[in-house]
mmCIF file of C-alpha atoms in Angstrom:
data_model
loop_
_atom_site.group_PDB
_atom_site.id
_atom_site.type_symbol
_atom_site.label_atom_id
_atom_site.label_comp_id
_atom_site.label_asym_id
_atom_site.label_seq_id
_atom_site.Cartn_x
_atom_site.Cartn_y
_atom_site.Cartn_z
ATOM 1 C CA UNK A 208 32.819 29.483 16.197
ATOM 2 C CA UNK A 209 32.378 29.566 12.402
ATOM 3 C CA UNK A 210 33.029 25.531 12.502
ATOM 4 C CA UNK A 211 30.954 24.990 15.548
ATOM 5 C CA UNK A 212 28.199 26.585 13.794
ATOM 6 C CA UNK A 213 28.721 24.353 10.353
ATOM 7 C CA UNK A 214 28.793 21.328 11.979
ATOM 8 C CA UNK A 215 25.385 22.315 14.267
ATOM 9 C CA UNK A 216 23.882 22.814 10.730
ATOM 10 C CA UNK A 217 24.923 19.600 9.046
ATOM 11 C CA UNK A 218 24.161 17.654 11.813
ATOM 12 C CA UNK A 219 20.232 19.415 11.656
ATOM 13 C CA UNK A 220 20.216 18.564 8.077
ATOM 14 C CA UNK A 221 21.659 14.600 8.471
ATOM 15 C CA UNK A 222 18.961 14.498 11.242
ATOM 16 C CA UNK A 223 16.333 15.630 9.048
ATOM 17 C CA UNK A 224 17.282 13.159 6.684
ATOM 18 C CA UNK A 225 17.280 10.079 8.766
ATOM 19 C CA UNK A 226 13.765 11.256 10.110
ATOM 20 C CA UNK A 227 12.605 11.478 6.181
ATOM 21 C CA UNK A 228 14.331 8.288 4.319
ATOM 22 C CA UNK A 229 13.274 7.223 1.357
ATOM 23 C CA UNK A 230 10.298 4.710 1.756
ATOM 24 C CA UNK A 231 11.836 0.764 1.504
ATOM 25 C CA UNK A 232 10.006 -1.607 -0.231
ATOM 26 C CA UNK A 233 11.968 -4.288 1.464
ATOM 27 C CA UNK A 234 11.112 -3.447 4.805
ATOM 28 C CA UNK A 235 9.244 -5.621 7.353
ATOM 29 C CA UNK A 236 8.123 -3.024 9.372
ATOM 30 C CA UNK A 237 5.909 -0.652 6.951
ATOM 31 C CA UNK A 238 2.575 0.494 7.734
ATOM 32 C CA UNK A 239 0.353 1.831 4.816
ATOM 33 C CA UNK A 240 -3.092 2.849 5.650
ATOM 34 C CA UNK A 241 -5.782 3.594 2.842
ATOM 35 C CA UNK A 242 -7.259 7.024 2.319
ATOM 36 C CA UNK A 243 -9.996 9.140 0.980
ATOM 37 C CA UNK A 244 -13.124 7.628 2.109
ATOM 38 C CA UNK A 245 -14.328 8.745 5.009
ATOM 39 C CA UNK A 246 -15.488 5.354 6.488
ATOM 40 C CA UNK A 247 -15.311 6.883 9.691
ATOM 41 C CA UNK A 248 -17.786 9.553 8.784
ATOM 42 C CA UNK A 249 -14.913 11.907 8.647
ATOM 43 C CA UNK A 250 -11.223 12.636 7.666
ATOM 44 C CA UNK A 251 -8.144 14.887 7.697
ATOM 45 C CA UNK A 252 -6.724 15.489 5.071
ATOM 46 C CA UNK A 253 -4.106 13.476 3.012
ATOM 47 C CA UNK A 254 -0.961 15.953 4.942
ATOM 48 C CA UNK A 255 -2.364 15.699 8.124
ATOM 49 C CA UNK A 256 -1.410 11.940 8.177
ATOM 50 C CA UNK A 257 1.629 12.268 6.866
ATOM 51 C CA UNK A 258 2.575 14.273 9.478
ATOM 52 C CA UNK A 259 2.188 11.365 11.679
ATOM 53 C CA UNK A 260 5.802 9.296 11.629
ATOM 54 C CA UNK A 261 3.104 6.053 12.236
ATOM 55 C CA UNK A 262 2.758 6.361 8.530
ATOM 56 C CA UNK A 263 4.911 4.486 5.715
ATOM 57 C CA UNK A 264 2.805 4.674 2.723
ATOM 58 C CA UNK A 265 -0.995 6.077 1.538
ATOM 59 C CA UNK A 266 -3.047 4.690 -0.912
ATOM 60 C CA UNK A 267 -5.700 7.436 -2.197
ATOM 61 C CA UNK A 268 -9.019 5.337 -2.476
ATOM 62 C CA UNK A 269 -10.172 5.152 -5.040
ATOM 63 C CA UNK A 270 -10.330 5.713 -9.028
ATOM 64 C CA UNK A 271 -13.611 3.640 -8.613
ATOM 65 C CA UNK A 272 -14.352 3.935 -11.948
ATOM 66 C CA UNK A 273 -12.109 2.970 -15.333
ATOM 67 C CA UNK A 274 -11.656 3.049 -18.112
ATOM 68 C CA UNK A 275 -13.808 5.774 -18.413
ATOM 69 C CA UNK A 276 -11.904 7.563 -15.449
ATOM 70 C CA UNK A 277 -13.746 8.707 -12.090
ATOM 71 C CA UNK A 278 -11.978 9.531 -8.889
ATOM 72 C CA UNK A 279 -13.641 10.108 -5.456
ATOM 73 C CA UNK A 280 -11.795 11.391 -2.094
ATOM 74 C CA UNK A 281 -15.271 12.244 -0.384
ATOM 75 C CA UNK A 282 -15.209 15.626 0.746
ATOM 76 C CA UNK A 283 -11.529 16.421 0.134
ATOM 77 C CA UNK A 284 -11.957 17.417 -3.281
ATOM 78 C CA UNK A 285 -15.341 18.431 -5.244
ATOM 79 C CA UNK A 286 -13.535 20.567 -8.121
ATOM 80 C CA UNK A 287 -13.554 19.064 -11.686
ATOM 81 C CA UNK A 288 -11.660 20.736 -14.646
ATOM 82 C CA UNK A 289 -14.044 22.966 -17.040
ATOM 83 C CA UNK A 290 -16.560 21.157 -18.929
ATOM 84 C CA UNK A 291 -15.766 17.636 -17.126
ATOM 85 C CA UNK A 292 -16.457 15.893 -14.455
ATOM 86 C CA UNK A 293 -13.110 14.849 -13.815
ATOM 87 C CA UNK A 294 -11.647 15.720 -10.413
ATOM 88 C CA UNK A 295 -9.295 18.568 -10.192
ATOM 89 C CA UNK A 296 -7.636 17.985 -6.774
ATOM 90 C CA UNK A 297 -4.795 20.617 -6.220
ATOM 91 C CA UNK A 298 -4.608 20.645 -2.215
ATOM 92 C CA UNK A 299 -4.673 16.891 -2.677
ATOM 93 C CA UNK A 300 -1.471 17.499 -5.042
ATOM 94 C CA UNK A 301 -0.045 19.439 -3.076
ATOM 95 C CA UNK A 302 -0.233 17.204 -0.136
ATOM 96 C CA UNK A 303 0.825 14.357 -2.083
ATOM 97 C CA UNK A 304 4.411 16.334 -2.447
ATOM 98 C CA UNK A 305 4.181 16.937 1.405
ATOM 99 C CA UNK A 306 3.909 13.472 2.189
ATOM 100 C CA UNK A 307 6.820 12.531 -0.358
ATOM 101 C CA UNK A 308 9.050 15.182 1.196
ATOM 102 C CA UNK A 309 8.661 13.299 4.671
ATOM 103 C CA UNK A 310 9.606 10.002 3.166
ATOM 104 C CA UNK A 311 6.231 8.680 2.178
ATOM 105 C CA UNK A 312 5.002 6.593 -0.798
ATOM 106 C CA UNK A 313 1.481 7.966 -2.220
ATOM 107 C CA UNK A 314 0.068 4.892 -4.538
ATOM 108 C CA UNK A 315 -3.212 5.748 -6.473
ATOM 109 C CA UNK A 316 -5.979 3.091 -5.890
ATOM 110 C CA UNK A 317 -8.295 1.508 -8.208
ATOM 111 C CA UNK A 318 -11.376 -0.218 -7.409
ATOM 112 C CA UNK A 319 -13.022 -0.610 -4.189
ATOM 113 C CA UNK A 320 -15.859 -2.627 -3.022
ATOM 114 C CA UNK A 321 -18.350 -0.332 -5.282
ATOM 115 C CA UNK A 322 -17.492 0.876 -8.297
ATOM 116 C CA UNK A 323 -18.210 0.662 -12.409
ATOM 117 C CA UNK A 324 -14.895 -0.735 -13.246
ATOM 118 C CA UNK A 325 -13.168 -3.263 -15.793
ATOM 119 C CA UNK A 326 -11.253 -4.191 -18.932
ATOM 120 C CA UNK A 327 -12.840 -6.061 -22.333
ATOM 121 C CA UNK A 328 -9.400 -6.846 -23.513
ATOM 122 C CA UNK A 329 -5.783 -6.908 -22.834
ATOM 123 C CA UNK A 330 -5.690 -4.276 -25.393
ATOM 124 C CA UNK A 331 -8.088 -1.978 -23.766
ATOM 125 C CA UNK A 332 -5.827 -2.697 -20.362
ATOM 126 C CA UNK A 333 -3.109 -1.281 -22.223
ATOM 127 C CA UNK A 334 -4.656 2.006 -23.572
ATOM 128 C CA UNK A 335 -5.472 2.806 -20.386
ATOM 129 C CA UNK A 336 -2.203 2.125 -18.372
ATOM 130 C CA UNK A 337 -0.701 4.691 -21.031
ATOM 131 C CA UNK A 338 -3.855 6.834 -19.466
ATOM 132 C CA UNK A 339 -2.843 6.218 -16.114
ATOM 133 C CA UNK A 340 0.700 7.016 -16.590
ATOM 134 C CA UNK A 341 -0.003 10.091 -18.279
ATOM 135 C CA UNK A 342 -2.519 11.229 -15.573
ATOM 136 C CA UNK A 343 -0.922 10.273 -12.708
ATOM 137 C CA UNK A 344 2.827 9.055 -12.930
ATOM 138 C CA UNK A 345 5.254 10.040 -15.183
ATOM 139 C CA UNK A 346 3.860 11.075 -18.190
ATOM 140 C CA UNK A 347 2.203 14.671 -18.982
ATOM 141 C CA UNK A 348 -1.392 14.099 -19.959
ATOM 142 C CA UNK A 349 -3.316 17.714 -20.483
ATOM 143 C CA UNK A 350 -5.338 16.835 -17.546
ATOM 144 C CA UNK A 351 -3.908 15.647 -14.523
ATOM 145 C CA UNK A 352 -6.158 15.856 -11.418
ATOM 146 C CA UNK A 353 -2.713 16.567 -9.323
ATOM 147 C CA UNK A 354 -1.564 18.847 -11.854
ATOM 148 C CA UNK A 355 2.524 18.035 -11.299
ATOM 149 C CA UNK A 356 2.386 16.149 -8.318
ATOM 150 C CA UNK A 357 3.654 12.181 -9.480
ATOM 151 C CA UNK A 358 2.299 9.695 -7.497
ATOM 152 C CA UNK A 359 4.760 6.309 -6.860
ATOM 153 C CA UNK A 360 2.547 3.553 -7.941
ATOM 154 C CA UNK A 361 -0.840 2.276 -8.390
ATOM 155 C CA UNK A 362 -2.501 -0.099 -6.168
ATOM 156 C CA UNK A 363 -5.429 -2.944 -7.314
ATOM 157 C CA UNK A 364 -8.095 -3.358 -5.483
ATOM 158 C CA UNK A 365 -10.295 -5.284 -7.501
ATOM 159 C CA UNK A 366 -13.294 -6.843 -6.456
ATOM 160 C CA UNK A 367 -16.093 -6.839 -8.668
ATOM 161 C CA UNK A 368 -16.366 -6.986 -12.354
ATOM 162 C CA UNK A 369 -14.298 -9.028 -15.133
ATOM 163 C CA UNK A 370 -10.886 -10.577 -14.503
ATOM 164 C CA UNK A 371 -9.719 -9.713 -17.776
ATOM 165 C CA UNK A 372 -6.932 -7.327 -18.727
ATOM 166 C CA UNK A 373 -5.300 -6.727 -15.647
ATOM 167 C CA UNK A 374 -1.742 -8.701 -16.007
ATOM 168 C CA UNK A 375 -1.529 -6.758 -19.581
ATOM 169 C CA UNK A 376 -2.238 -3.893 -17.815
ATOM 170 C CA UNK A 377 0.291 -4.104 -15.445
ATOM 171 C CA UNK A 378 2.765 -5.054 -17.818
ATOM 172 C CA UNK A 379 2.320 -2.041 -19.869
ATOM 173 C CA UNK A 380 2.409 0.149 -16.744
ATOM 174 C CA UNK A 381 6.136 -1.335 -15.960
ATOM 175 C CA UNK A 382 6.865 -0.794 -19.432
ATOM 176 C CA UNK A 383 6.900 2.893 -18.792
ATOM 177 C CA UNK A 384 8.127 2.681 -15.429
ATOM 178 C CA UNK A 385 11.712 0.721 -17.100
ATOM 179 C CA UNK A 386 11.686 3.284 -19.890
ATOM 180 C CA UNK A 387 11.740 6.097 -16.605
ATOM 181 C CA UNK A 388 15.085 6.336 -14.644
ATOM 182 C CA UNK A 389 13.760 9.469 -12.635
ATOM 183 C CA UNK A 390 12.480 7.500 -9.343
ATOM 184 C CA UNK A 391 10.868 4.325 -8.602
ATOM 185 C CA UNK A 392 7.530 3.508 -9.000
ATOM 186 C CA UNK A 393 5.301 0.350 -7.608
ATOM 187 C CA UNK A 394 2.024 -1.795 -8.488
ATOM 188 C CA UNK A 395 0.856 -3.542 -5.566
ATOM 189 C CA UNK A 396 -2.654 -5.950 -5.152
ATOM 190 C CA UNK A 397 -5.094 -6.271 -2.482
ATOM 191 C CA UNK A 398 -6.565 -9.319 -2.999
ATOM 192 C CA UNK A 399 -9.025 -11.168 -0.058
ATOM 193 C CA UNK A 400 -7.552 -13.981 2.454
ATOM 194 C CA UNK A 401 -9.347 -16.746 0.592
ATOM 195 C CA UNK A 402 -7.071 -18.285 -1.870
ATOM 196 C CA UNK A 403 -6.866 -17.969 -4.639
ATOM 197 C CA UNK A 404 -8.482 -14.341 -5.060
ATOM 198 C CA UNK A 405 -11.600 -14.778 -6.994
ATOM 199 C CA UNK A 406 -10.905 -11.567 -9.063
ATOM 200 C CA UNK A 407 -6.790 -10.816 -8.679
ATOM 201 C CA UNK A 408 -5.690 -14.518 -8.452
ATOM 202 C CA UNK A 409 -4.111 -15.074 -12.152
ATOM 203 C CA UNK A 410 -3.152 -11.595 -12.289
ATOM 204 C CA UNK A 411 -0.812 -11.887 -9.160
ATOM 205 C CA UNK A 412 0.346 -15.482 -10.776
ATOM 206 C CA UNK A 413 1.628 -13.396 -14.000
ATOM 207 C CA UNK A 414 2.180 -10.125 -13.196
ATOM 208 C CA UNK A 415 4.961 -8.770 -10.952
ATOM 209 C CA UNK A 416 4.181 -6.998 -8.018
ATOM 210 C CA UNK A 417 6.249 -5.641 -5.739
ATOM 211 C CA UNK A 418 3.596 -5.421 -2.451
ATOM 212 C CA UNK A 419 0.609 -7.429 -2.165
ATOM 213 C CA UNK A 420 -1.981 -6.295 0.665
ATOM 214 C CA UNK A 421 -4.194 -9.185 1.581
ATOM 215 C CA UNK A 422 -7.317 -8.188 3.057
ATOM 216 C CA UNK A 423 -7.414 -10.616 6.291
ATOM 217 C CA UNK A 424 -11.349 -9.438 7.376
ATOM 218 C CA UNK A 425 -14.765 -9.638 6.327
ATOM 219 C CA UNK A 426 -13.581 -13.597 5.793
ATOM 220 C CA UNK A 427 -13.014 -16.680 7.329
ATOM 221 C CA UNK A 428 -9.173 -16.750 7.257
ATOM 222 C CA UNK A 429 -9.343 -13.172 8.770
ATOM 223 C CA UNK A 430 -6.986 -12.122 12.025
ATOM 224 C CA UNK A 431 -10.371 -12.871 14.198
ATOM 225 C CA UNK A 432 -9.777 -16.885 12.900
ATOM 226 C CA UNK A 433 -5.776 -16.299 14.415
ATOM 227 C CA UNK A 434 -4.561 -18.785 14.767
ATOM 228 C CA UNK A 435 -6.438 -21.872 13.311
ATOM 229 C CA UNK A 436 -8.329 -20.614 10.262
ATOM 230 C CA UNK A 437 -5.572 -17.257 9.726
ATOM 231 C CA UNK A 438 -4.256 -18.172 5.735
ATOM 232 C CA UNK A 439 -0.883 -16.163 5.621
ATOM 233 C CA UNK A 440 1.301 -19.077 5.312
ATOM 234 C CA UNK A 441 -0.845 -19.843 2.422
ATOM 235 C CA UNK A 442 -0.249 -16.707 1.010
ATOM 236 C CA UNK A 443 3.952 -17.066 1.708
ATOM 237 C CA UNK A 444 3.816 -20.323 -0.193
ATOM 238 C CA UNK A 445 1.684 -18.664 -3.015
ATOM 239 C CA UNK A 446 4.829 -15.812 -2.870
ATOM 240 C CA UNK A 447 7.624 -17.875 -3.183
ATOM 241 C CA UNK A 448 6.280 -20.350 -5.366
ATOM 242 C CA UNK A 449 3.825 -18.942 -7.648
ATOM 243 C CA UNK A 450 4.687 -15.389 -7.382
ATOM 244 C CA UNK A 451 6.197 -13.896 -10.864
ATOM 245 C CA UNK A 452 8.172 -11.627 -8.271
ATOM 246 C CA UNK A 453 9.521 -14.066 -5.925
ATOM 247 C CA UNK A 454 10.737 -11.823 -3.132
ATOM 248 C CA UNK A 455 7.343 -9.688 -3.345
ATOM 249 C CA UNK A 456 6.201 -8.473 -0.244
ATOM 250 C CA UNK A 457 3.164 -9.372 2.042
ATOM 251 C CA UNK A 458 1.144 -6.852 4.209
ATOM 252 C CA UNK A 459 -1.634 -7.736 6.707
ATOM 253 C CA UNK A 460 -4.416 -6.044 5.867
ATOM 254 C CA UNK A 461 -6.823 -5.213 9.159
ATOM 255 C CA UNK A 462 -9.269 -3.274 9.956
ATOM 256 C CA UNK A 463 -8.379 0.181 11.450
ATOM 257 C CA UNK A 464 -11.554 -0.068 14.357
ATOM 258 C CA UNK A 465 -14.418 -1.948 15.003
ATOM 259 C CA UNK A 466 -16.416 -0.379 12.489
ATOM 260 C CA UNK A 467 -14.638 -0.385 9.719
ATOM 261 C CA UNK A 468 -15.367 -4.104 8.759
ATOM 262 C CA UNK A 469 -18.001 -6.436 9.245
ATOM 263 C CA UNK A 470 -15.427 -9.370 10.529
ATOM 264 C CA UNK A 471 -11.924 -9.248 11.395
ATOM 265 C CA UNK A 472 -11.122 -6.535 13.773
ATOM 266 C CA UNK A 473 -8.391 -7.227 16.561
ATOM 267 C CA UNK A 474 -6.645 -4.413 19.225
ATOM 268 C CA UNK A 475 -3.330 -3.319 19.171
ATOM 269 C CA UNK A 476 -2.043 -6.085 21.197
ATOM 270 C CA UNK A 477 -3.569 -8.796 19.284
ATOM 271 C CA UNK A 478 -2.021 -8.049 15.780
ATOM 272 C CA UNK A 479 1.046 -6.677 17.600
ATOM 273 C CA UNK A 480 1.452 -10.634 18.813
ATOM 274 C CA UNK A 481 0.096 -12.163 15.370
ATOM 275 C CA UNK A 482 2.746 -9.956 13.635
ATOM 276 C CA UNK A 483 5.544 -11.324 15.570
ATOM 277 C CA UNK A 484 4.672 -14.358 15.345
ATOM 278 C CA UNK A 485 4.039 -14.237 11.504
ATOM 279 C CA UNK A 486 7.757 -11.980 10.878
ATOM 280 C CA UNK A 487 9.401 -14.503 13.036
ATOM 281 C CA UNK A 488 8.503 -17.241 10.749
ATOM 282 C CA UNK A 489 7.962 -15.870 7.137
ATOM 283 C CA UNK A 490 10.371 -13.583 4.888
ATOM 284 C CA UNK A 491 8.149 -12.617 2.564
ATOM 285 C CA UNK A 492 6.471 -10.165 5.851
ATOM 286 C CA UNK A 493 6.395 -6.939 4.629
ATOM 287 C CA UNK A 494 4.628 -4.957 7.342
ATOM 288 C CA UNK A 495 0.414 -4.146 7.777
ATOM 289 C CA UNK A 496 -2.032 -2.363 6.001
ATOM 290 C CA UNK A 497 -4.974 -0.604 7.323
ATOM 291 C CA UNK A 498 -8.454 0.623 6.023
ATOM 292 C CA UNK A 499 -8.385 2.804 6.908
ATOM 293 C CA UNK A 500 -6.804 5.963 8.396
ATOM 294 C CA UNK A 501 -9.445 7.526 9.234
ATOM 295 C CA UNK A 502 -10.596 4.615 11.614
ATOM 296 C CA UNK A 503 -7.588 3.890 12.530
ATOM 297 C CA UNK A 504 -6.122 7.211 13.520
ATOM 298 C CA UNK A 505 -9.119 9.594 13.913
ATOM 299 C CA UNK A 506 -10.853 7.893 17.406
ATOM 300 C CA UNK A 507 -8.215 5.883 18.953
ATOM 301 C CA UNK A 508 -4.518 5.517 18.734
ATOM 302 C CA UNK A 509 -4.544 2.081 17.190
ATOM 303 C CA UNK A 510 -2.785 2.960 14.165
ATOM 304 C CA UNK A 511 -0.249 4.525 16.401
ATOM 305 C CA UNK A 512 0.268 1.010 18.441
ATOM 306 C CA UNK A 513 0.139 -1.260 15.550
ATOM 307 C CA UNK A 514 2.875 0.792 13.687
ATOM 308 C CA UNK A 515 5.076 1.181 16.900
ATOM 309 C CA UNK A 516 5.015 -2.653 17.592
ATOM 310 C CA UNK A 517 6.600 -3.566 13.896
ATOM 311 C CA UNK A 518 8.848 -0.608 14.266
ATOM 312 C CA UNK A 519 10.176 -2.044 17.382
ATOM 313 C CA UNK A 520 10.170 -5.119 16.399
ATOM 314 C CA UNK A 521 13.101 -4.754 14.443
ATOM 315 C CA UNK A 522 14.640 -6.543 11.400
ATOM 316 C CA UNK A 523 14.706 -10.355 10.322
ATOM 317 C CA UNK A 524 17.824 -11.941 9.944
ATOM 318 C CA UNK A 525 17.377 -15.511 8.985
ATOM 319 C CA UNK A 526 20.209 -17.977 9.530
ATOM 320 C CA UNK A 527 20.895 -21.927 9.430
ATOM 321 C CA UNK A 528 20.888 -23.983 12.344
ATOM 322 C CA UNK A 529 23.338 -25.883 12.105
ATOM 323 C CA UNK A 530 22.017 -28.633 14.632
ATOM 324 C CA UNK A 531 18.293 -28.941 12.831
ATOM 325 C CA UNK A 532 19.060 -27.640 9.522
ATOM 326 C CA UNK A 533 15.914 -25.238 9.603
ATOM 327 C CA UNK A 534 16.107 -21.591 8.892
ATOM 328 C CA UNK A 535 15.784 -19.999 12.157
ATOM 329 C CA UNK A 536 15.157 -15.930 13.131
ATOM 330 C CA UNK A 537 16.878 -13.774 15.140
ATOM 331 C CA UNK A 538 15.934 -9.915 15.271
ATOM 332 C CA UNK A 539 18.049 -6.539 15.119
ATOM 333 C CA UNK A 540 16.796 -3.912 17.814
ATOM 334 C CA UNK A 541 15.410 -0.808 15.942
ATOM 335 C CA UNK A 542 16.165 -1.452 12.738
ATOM 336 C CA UNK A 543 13.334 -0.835 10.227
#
């Protein structure tokens, strides 16, 4: 009986393993939605979602304003330390340890489409990744708005202001992040589907990034332009070509409903067949990105669909032909 009972127990705790693996960066099948904004006029809160297995990855939007630091999550946090008005979020922290504990990556995200944001120099960029790391990562700054909690990367979302400072600033980020052998951490982009980015594009030529989260709406080469005017395989040549991290992975970024761009938007089954299509053809596929969970999760079950269809997908295994010589694709059941 006593054996019975030990094996019942490790068998709950393997399962509850498998059900919270560690993210993978190398996926093809990840869905990250943004979060913190409301843009559906309301949210849950950061744990709610990552209750949901839909969910891969969060990106908390946004640190809108830098390098004089200034966070906003809407309504999910209003508390600022004493005699600052820097956010002190500590049922965001401890939601950001919830969602690691189920497998998900929390990246910190900087920009947005309104914000007082920018670098002078490459030297001011790297004052303030030592800021950032202290804050928010690894380090132990006196004020961190989620007091222990360590998020696993930061995420640019630049598009306004100067270009300058941003590939020093990721460099000195990584710089920390080699010096650190406690976990892994991540700097991913979210540049716009016209190439090159007005405001990211030499940064993602120099800098390495490990995810890279183009923004296919509110443009002409959006998913509503599928197939004709639809960019990605300009964005795969820019990957394995230009890239400084040659096997970085794309995501593409929709909208979550109707409303939450201005272009762009496509149902479940539409980007369910664009991403098949797109995996099918193109390594460098890393999964899709949505802005953002609150439209994409709160009113319909879109988010749901879209992250079922590349979980079921499966895995890419590329092989020769040996008739044509052309890589060709053939696809694992249920393997993420």
């Amino acid at each position: 009986m006593a054996v019975l009972q030990t094996i019942s127990v490790l068998a709950a705790l393997m399962a509850q393993l498998i059900s919270c693996a560690a993210f993978d960066v190398n996926s093809q099948s990840n869905f990250i939605a943004y979060w913190g904004q409301s843009s559906a006029g309301s949210q849950k809160s950061l744990g709610d979602y990552c209750k949901d297995s839909s969910v891969d990855a969060i990106a908390l939007a946004f640190l809108y304003q830098f390098p004089n630091t200034k966070l906003d999550f809407s309504s999910n946090c209003r508390s600022t330390f004493p005699g600052s008005d820097l956010l002190h979020c500590p049922d965001i922290a401890a939601d950001i340890k919830y969602c690691q504990s189920q497998g998900k990556a929390v990246l910190l995200s900087m920009g947005g489409a309104a914000g007082a944001y920018g670098f002078g120099s490459d030297s001011e960029a790297q004052t303030y990744a030592n800021t950032v790391w202290d804050m928010f990562l690894g380090g132990s700054g006196s004020q961190r708005p989620f007091d222990d909690a360590v998020l696993d990367g930061i995420d640019l979302d630049i598009e306004g202001g100067s270009t300058a400072g941003y590939a020093a600033y990721v460099a000195q980020l990584r710089s920390h992040f080699e010096a650190s052998s406690d976990k892994s951490y991540y700097i991913t982009g979210a540049p716009q589907c016209p190439f090159p980015d007005a405001m990211l594009g030499s940064t993602l030529n120099s800098a390495w990034f490990d995810m890279v989260f183009v923004q296919f709406y509110n443009n002409f080469c959006g998913l509503d332009a599928y197939p004709q005017g639809f960019n990605y395989e300009q964005w795969d040549a820019w990957a394995k070509s230009q890239s400084a991290n040659k096997n970085v992975k794309l995501y593409i970024g929709a909208p979550g409903s109707q409303s939450a761009a201005g272009r762009g938007y496509v149902d479940a089954s539409k980007i369910n067949s664009i991403v098949s299509d797109i995996r099918g053809k193109y390594s460098s596929f890393g999964g899709v990105m949505t802005w953002d969970a609150s439209q994409a999760f709160d009113s319909s079950s879109w988010g749901q669909s879209v992250s079922s269809g590349l979980k079921s997908g499966g895995a890419q295994k590329r092989a020769m032909d040996p008739y044509s010589g052309k890589l060709i694709s053939t696809r694992a059941a249920n393997v993420t």
